[in-house]
Coordinates of C-alpha atoms in Angstrom, one line a residue:
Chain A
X1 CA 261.9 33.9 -117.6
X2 CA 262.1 36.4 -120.2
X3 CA 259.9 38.9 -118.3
X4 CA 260.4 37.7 -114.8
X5 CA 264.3 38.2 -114.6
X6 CA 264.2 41.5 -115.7
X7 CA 261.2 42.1 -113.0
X8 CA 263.7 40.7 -110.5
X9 CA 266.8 42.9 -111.5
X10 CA 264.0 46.4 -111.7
X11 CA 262.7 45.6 -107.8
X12 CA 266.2 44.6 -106.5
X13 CA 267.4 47.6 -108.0
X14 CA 265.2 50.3 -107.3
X15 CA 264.4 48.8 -103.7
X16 CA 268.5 49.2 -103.4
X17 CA 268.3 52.8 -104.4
X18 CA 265.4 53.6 -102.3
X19 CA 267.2 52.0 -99.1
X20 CA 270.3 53.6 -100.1
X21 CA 268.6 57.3 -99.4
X22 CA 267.8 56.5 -95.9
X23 CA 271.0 54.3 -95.2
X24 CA 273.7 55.7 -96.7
X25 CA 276.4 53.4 -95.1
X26 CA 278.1 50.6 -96.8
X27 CA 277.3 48.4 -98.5
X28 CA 274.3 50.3 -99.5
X29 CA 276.5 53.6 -99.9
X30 CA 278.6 51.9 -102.5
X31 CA 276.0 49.7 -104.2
X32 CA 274.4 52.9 -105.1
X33 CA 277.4 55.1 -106.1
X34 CA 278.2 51.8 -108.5
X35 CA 274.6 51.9 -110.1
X36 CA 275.4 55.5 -110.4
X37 CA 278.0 55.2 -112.5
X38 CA 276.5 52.3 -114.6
X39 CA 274.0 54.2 -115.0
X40 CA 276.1 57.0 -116.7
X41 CA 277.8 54.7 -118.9
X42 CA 274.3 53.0 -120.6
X43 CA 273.4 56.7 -121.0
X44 CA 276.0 57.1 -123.4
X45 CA 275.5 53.8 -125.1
X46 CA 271.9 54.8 -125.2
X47 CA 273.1 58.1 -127.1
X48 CA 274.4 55.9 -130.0
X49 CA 271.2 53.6 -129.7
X50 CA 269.1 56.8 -130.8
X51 CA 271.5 57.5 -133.7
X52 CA 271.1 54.3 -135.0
X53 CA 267.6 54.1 -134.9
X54 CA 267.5 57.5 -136.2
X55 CA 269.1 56.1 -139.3
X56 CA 266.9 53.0 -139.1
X57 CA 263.8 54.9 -139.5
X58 CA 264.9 57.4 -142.0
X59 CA 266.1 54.3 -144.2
X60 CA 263.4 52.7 -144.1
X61 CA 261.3 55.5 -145.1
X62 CA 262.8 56.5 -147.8
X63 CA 263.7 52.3 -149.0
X64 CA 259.3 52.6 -149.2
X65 CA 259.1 56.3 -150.5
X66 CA 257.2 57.3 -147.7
X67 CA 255.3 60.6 -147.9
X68 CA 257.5 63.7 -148.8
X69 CA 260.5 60.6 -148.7
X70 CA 262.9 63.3 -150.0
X71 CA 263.2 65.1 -146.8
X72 CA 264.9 62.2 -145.4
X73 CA 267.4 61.9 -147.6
X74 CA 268.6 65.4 -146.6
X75 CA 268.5 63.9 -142.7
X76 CA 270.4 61.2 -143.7
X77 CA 272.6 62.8 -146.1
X78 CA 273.5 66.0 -143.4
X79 CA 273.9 62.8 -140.7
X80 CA 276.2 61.2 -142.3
X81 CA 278.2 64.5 -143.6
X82 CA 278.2 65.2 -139.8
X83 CA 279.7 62.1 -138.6
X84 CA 282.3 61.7 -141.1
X85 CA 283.6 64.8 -140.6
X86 CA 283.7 64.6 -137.2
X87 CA 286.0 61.4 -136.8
X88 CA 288.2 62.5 -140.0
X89 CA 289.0 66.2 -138.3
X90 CA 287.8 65.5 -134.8
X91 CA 285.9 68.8 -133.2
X92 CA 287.7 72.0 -132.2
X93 CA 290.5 70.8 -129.5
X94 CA 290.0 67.1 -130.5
X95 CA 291.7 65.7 -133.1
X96 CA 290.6 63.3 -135.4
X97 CA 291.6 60.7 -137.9
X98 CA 293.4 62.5 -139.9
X99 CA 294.5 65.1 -137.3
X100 CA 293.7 68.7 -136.9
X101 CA 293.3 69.2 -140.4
X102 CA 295.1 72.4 -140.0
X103 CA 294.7 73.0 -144.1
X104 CA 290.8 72.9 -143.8
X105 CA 290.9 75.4 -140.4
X106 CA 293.3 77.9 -142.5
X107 CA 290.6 77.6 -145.3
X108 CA 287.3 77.6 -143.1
X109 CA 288.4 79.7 -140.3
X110 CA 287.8 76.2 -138.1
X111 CA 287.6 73.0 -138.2
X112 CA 284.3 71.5 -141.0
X113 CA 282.5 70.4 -138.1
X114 CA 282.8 73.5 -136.4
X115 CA 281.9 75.2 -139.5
X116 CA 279.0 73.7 -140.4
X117 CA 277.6 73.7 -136.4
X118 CA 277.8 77.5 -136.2
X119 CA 277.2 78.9 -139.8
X120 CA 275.0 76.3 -140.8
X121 CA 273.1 74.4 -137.7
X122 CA 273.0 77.1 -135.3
X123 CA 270.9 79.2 -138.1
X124 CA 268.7 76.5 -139.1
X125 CA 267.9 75.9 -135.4
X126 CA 267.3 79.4 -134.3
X127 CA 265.6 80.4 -137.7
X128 CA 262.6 77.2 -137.0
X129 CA 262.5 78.8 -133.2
X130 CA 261.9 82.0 -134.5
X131 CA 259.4 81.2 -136.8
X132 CA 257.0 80.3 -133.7
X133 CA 256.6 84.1 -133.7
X134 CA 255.2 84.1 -136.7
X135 CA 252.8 81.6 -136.1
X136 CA 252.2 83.2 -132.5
X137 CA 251.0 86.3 -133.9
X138 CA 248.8 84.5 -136.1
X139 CA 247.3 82.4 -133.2
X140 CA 246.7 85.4 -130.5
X141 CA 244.6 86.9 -134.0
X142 CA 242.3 84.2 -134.6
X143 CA 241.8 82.3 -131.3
X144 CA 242.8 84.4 -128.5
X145 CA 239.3 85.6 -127.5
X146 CA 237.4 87.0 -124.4
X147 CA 234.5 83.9 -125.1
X148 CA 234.1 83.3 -121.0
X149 CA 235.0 85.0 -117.6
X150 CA 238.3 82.0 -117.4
X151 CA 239.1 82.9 -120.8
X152 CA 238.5 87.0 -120.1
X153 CA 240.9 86.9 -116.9
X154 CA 243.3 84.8 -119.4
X155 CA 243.5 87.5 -121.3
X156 CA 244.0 90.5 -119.3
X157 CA 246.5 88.6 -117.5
X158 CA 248.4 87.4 -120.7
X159 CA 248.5 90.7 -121.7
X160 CA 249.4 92.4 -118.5
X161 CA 252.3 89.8 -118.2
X162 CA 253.3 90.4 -122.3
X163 CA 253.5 94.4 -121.2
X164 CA 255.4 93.7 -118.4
X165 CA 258.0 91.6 -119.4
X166 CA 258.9 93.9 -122.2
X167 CA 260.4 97.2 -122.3
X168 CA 257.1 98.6 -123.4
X169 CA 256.0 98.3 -119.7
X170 CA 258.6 100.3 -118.3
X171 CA 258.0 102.7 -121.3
X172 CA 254.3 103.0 -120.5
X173 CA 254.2 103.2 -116.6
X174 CA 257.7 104.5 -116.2
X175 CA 256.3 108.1 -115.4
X176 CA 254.4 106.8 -112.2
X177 CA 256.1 108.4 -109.2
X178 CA 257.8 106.3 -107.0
X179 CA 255.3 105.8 -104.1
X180 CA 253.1 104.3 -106.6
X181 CA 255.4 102.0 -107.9
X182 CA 252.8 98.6 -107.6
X183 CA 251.5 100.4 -110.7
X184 CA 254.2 100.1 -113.4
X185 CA 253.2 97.3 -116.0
X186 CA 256.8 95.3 -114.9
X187 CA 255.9 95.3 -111.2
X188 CA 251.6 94.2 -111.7
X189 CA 253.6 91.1 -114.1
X190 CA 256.0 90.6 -111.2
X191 CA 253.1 90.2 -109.0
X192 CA 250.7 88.0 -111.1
X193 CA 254.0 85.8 -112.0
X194 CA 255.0 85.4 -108.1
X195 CA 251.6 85.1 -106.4
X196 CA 249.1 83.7 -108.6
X197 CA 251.3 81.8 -111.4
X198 CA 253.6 80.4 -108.6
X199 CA 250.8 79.0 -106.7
X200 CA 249.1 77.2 -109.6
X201 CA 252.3 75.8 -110.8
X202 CA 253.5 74.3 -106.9
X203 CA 250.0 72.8 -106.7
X204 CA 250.8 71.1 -110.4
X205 CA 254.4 70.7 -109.2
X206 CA 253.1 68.4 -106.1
X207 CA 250.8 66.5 -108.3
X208 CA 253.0 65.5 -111.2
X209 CA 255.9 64.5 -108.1
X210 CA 253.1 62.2 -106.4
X211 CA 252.4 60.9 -109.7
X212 CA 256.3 60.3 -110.7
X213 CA 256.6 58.9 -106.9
X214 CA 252.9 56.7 -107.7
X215 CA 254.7 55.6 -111.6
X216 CA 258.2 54.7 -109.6
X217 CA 256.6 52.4 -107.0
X218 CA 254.4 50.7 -109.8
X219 CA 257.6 49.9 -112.1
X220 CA 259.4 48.8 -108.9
X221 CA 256.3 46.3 -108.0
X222 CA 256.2 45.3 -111.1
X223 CA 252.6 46.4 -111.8
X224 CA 253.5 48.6 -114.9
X225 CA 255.6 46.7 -117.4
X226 CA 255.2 48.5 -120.5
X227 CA 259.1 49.6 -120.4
X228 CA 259.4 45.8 -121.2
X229 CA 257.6 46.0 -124.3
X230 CA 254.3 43.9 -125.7
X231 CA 251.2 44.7 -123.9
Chain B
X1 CA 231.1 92.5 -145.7
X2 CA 232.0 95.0 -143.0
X3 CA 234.8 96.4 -141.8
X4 CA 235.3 94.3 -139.1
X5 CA 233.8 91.4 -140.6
X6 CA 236.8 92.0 -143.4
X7 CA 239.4 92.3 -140.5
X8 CA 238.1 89.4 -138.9
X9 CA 239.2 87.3 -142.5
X10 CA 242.7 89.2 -142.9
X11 CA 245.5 87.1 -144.4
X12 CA 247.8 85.7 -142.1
X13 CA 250.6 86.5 -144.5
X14 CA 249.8 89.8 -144.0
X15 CA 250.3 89.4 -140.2
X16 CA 253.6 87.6 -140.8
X17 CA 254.5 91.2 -142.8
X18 CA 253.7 93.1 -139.9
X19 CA 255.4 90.6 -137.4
X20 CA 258.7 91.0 -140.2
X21 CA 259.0 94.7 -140.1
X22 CA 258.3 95.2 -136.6
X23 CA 260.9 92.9 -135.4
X24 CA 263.1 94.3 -138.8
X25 CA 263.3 97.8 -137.9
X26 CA 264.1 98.1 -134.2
X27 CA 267.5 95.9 -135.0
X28 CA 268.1 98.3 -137.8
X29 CA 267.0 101.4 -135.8
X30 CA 267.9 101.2 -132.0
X31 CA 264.8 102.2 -130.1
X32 CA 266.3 102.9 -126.6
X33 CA 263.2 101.5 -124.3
X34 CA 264.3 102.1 -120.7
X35 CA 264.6 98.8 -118.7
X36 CA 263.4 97.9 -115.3
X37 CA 265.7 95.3 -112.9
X38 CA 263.6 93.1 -111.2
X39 CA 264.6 91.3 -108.1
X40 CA 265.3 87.7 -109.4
X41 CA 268.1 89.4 -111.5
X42 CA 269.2 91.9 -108.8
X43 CA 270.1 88.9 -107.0
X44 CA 272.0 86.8 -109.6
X45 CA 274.1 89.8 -110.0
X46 CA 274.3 90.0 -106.2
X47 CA 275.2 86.3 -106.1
X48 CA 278.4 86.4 -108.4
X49 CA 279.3 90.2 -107.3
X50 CA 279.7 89.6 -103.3
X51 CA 281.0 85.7 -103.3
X52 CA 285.2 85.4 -102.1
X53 CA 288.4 86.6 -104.0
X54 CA 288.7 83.3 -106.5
X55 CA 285.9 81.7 -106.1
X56 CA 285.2 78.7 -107.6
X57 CA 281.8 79.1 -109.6
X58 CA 280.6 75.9 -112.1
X59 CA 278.5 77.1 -115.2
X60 CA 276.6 75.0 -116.9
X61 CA 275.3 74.6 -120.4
X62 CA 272.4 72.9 -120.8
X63 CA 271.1 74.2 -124.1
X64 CA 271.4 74.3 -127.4
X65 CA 271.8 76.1 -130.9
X66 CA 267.9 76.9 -131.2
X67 CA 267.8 79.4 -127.5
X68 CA 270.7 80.4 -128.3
X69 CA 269.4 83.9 -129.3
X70 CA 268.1 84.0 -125.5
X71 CA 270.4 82.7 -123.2
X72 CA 273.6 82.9 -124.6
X73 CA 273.8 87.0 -123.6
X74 CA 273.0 85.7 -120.1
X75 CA 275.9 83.2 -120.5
X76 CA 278.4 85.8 -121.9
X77 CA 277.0 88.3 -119.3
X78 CA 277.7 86.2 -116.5
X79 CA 280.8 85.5 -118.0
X80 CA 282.3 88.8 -118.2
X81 CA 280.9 89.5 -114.6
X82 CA 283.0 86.5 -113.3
X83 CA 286.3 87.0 -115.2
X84 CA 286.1 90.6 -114.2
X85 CA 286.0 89.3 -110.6
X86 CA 288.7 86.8 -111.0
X87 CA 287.2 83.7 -110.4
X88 CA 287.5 80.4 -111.9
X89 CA 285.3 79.1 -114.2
X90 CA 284.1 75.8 -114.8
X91 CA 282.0 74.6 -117.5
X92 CA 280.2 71.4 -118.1
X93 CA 276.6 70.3 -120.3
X94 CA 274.1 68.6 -119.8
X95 CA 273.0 68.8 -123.2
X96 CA 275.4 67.5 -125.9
X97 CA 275.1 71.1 -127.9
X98 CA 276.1 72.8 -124.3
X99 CA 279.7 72.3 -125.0
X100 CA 279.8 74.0 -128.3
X101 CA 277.6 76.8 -126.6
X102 CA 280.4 77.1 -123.7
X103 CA 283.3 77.2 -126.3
X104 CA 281.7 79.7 -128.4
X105 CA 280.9 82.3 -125.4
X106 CA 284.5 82.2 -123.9
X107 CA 285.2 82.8 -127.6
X108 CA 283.8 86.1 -127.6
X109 CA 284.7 87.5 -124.1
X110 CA 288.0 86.5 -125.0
X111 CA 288.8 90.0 -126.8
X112 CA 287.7 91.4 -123.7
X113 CA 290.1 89.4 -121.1
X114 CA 292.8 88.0 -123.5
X115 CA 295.0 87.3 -120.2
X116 CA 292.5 84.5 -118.9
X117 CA 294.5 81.3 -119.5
X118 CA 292.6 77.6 -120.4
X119 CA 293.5 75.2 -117.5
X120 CA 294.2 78.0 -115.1
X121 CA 291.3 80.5 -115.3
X122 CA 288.2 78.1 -116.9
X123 CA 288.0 75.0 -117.8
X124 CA 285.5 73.3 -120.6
X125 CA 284.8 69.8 -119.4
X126 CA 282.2 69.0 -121.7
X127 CA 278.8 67.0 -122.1
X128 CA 278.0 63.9 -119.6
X129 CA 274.8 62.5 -120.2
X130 CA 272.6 61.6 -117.5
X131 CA 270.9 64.4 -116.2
X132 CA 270.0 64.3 -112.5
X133 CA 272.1 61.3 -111.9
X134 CA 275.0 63.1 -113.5
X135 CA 274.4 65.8 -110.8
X136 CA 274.1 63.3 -108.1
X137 CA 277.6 61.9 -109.1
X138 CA 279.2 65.1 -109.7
X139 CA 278.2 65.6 -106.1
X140 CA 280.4 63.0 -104.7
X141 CA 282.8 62.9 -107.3
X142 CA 284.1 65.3 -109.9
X143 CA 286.5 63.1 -111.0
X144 CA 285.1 60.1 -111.7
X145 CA 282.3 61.8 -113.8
X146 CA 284.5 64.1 -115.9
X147 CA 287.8 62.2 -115.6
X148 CA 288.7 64.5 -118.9
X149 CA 288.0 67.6 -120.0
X150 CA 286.3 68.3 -123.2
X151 CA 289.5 68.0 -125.7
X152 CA 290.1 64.7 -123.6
X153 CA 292.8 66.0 -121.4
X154 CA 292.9 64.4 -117.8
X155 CA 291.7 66.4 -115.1
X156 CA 294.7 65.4 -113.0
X157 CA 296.5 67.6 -115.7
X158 CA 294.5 70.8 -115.2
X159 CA 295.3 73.3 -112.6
X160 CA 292.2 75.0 -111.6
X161 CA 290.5 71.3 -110.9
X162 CA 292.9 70.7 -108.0
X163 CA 290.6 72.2 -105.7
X164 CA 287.8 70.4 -106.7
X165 CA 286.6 67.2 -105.7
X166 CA 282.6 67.7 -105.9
X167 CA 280.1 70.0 -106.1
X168 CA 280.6 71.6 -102.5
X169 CA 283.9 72.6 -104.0
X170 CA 282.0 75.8 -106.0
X171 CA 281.0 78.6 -104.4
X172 CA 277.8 78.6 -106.3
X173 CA 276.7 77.3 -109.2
X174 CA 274.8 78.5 -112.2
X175 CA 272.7 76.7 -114.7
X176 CA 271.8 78.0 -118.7
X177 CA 269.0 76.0 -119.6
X178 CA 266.3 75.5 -122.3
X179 CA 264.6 72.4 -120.6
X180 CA 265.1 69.3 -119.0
X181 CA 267.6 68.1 -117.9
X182 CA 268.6 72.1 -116.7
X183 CA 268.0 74.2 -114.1
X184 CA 265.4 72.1 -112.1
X185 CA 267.6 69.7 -111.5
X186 CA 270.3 71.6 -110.5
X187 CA 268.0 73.0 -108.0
X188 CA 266.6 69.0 -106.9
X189 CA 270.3 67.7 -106.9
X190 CA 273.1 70.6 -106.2
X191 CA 271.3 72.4 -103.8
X192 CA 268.3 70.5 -102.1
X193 CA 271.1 67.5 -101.7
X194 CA 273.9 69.2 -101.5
X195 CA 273.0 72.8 -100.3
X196 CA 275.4 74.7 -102.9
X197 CA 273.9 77.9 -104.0
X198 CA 272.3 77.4 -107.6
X199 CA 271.4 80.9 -109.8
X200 CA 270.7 80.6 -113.6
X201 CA 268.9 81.5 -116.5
X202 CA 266.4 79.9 -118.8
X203 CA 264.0 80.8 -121.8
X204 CA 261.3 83.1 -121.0
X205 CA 258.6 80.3 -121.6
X206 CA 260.7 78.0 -119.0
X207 CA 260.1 81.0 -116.5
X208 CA 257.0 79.7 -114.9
X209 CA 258.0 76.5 -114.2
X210 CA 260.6 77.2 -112.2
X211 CA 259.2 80.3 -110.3
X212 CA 258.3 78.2 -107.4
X213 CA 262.2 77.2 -106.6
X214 CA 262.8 81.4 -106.0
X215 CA 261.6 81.0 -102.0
X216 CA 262.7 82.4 -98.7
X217 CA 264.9 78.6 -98.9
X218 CA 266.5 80.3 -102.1
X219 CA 266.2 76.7 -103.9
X220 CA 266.9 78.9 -106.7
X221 CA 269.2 82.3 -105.7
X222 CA 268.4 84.7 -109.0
X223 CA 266.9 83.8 -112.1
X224 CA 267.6 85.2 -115.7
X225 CA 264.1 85.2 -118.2
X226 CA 264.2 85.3 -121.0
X227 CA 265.7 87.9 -123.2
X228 CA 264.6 90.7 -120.6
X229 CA 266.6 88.5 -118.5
X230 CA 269.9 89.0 -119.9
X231 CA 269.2 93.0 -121.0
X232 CA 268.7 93.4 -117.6
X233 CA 272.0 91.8 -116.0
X234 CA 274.1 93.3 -119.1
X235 CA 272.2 96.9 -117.8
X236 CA 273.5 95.9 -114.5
X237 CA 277.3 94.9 -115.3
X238 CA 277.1 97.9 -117.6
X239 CA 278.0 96.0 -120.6
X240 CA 275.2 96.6 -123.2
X241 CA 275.0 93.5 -125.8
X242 CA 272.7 91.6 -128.2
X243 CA 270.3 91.3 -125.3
X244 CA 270.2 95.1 -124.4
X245 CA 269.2 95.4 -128.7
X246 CA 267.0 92.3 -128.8
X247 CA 265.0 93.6 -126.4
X248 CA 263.4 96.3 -128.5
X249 CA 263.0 94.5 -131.4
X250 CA 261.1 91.8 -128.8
X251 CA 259.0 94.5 -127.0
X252 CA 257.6 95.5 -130.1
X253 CA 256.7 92.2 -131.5
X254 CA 254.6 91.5 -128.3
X255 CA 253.3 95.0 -128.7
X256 CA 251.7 94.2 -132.2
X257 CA 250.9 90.3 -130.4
X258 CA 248.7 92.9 -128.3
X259 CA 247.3 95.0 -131.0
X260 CA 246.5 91.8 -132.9
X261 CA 244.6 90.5 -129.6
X262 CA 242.3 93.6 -129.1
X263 CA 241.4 93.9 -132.7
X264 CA 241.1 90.1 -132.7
X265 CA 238.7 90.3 -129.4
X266 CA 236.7 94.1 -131.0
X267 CA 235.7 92.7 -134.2
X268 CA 234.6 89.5 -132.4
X269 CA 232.3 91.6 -130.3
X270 CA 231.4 94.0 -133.2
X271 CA 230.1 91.0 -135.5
X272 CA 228.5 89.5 -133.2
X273 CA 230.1 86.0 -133.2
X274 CA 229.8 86.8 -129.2
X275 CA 226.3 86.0 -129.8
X276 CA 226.2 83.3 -132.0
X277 CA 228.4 81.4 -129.5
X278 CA 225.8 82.1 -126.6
X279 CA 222.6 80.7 -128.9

């Protein structure tokens, strides 16, 4: 029973949804629009599901001083500073606990939260994006290489792309006259991105939606049940 | 050891150097590379330039603090274009961090149009998780999905929502996004189901994956990529920002990306590793 009723409530459900697309009328109209709208509230409860298991799994690795443990104390510690903050002063417009903590926003320039999201987080999360140039540069050194004829037009075609998505492109090939225009760097990216890029990635497009379509119909049918848990 | 054999071991923190200064000195010294507008952009600009006196345009926010480098320009470009034109902005997120990234870029063109009023002008009504199904519902019902605005106001209570019961409501519709859920389902939802006309912009490396929506259908209007992206539509509005001086610093970085490739690919033909890997 355990495994079957939620089998039921997947297949009644999805069938619903399915049936409501081709008959929009009531009561399948409505029945949808209300799953809809269930739907959007166990997102949300879903959101605080992932924070607590967020703080499950940290705890627990640190309770058994798991490798480099220390790191998630700072993920707890800056997860709970977060939080806290956020109900005592609320977030920009929204108040909190204790109000708009208009002492704090004369000392900070804004509200903690808000402080710490743009002069601290924003940073942090822009400076580990950034850093995949780093390691970019790095990569195209060591194992970007002409071994094959795949990996050779791979190459020019990375590269001809990289030029033409860049000011350098229009720096280069700017001086072409105008009737020769299919020359400049931007123009040869604009064609390799629209005509051979596009048409590899519609042809991956179709696959991966007859696969979603293929996934949908085996959860409905109760084939796949690894969402349920167990093997 | 040769030369090339020696090139072939360099240290990568010597790479990282060269990736340091190159992006260091173009933000210090502006370079001034001319820029090219492609179409995709052309027609985002022509999008919000030539819709009605007022329009009603939804922008949405689905990104956060990491792209923001890259597609907040396009946001604050677009921005600027719309409050220049008068019409009325509505933000939403699909991405929790979106709403911060909304407040922040009305923040800054605020010294620009100090008259634009909150309530009346734009409107910031926050994050609704969900994804495609938050689309869906926005579709049918604006209310019911945001019944308050992001500093918990009602909707009832906010002028420039009385026109607007669902998506068909906007005159078009366009979508910042770093991933999923973002611009793709904007396209799948807002337009394929309920034919509003979707622009937006994304990350450079998001590009390709959503290429195939810009068709003769125009599942996708205009498209913003990238960096170049947003230099180009702050070019076209005539209102030069971080993009228009990120864009020099980013054409040189994949410049020495390049140089690091062909020496890369020269010393593995000089040393003869091309060989080895044929035996």
């Amino acid at each position: 029973m355990k495994r079957q009723f939620p089998l039921v409530i997947t297949f009644f459900v999805g069938m619903l949804v399915i049936v409501s697309q081709f008959i929009p009328h009531q009561p399948f109209g409505h029945l949808s629009d209300t799953l809809e709208s269930w739907f959007l509230i166990i997102s949300g409860f879903a959101i605080l599901l992932g924070q607590l298991n967020l703080l499950k799994v940290n705890i627990i690795k640190i309770h058994r001083k798991s490798r480099n443990w220390q790191y998630y104390i700072v993920c707890v510690v800056s997860f709970v500073v977060m939080i806290t903050i956020g109900i005592l002063w609320g977030t920009q417009d929204q108040p909190g606990l204790l109000g708009q903590g208009s002492a704090l926003v004369s000392f900070f320039g804004r509200k903690p939260f808000d402080y710490i999201f743009k002069y601290f987080f924003e940073n942090l999360s822009a400076t580990m994006f950034s850093l995949l140039a780093f390691f970019m540069a790095s990569a195209s050194y060591r194992a970007f290489r002409a071994r094959n004829l795949e990996s050779s037009l791979l190459l020019i075609s990375a590269v001809l792309v990289m030029l033409g998505r860049t000011t350098i492109g229009t720096w280069l090939t700017g001086w072409i006259p105008e009737n020769l225009t299919y020359l400049h760097l931007p123009q040869i990216a604009d064609f390799i991105m629209k005509y051979l890029q596009k048409t590899g990635q519609r042809a991956i497009m179709i696959c991966a939606g007859l696969g979603i379509v293929g996934s949908s119909l085996r959860i409905i049918l109760g084939i796949e049940r690894s969402y349920l848990g167990g093997k | 050891m040769s030369f090339f054999e020696k090139l072939m071991k360099i240290d990568r923190r010597i790479i990282f150097l060269l990736i340091f200064v190159g992006v260091a000195i173009p933000l210090i010294v502006a370079l001034n590379f001319e820029l090219e507008i492609t179409q995709p952009v052309r027609k985002v600009h022509g999008l919000v330039e030539d819709a009605d006196d007022g329009a009603y345009i939804l922008l949405s926010f689905d990104y956060g603090p990491s792209t923001k480098p890259e597609i907040q320009p396009m946001a604050i470009a677009i921005l600027k274009h719309a409050f220049e034109r008068d019409y009325k902005v509505v933000c939403s997120a699909l991405w929790p961090m979106g709403v911060l990234m909304c407040s922040e870029a009305i923040e800054s063109v605020k010294e620009e149009y100090p008259n634009i009023e909150y309530g009346v002008d734009y409107v910031n009504l926050g994050y609704k998780a969900g994804g495609l199904v938050t689309i869906n519902h926005m579709g049918k019902n604006m209310r019911e999905t945001f019944p308050t605005d992001a500093a918990n106001n009602p909707i009832s209570e906010i002028s420039i929502m009385d026109n607007i019961k669902n998506l068909t409501n906007f005159d078009f519709i366009v979508g910042f996004s770093s991933g999923s859920p973002g611009l793709k389902e904007w396209v799948q939802v807002a337009h394929d189901a309920y034919g509003v006309p979707v622009a937006g912009g994304s990350t450079a490396v998001q590009v390709p994956s959503l290429s195939p929506y810009l068709n003769r259908e125009n599942q996708l209007v205009g498209l913003l990529g990238g960096l170049k992206g947003a230099a180009e539509y702050e070019k076209l509005i005539a209102s030069p920002g971080t993009a228009v001086k990120g864009m020099d610093a980013q054409s040189i970085a994949h410049l020495l990306i390049i140089i690091f490739i062909t020496i890369g690919n020269i010393g593995y033909f000089v040393t003869g590793k091309y060989k080895q890997k044929r035996l």
